[in-house]
PDB file of C-alpha atoms in Angstrom:
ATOM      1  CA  UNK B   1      86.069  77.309-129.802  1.00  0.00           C
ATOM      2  CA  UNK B   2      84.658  74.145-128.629  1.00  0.00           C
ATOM      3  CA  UNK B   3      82.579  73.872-125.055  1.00  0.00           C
ATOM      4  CA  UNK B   4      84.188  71.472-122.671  1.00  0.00           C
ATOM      5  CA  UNK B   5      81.633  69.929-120.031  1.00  0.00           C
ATOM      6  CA  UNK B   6      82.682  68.966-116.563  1.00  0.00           C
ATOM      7  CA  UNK B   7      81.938  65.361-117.161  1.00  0.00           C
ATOM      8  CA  UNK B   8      84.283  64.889-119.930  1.00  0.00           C
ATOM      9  CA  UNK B   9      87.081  66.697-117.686  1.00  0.00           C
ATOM     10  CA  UNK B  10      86.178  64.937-114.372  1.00  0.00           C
ATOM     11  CA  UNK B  11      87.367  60.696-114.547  1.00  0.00           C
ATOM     12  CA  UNK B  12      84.741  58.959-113.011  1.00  0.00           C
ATOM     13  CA  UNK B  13      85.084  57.352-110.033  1.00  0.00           C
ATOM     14  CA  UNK B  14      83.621  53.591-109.237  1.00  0.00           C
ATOM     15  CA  UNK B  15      84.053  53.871-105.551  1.00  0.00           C
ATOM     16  CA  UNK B  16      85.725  56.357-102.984  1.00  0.00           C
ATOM     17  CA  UNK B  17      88.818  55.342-101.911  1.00  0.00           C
ATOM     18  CA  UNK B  18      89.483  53.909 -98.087  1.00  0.00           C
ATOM     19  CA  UNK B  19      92.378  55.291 -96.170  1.00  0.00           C
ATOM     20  CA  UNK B  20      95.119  53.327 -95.219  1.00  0.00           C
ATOM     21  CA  UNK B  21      94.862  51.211 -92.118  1.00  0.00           C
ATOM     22  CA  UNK B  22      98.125  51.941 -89.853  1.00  0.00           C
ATOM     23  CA  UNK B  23      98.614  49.299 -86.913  1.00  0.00           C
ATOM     24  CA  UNK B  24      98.847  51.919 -83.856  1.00  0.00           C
ATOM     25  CA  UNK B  25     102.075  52.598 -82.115  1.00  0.00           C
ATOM     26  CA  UNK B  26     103.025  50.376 -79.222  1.00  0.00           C
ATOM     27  CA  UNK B  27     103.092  52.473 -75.816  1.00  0.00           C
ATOM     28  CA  UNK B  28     106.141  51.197 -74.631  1.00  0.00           C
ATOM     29  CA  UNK B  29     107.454  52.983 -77.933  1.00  0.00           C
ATOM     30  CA  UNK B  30     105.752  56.308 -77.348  1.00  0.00           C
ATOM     31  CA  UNK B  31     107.678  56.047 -73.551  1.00  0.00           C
ATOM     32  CA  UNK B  32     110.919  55.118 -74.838  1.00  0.00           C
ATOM     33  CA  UNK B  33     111.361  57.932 -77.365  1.00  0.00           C
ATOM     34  CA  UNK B  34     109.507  60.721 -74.662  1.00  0.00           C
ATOM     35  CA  UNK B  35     112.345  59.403 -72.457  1.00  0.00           C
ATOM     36  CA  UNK B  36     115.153  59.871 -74.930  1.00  0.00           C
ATOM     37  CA  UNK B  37     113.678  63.554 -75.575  1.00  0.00           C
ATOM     38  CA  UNK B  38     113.841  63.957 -72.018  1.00  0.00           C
ATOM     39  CA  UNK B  39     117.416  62.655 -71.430  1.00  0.00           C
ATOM     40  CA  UNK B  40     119.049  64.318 -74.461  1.00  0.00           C
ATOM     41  CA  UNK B  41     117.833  67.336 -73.701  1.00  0.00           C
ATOM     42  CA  UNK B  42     118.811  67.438 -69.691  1.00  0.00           C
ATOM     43  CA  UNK B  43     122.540  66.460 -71.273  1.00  0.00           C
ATOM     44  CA  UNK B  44     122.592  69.920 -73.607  1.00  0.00           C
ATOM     45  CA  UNK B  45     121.172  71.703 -70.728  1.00  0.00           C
ATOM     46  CA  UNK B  46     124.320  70.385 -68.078  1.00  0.00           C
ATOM     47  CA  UNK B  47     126.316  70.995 -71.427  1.00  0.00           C
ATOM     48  CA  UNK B  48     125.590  74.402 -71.842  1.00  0.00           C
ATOM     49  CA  UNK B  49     124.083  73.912 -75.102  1.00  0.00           C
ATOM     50  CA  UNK B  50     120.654  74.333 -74.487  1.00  0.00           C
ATOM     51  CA  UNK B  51     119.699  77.654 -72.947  1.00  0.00           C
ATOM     52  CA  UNK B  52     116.040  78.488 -71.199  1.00  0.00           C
ATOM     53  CA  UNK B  53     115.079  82.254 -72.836  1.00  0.00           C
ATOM     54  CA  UNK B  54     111.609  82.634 -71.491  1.00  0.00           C
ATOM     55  CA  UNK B  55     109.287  80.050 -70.236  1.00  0.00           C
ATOM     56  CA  UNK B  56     109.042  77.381 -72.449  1.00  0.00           C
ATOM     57  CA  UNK B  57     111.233  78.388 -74.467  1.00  0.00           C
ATOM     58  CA  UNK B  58     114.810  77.284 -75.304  1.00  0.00           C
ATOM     59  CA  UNK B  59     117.605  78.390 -77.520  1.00  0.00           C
ATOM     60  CA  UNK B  60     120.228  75.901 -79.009  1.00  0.00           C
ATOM     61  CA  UNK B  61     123.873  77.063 -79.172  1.00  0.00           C
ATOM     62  CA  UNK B  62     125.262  76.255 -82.376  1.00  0.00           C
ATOM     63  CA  UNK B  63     129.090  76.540 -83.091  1.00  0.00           C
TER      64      UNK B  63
END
């Protein structure tokens, strides 16, 4: 059987690669969707939907 050295297995690499650059969410974003959270889930609490079971915890009725 023929001997297989790590450098013919490994490729070679020229350079590591660099991440990818994300532009950074806006804040008025972030507020508007911790808002929505907020709002949507006071609505399935008046509902009766969403039900507190301990302290931060919540169960969601399903049908």
């Amino acid at each position: 059987m023929r001997e297989v050295h790590l450098n013919e297995i490994k490729k070679p690499t020229n350079k590591p690669s660099k991440p990818v650059r994300r532009r950074p969410t806006p804040e008025w974003k972030l507020r508007n969707s911790i808002k929505y959270i907020r709002m949507r889930d006071a609505h399935l609490r008046e509902t009766g939907t969403l039900t507190r079971t301990g302290k931060r915890t919540w169960k969601l009725k399903t049908k």
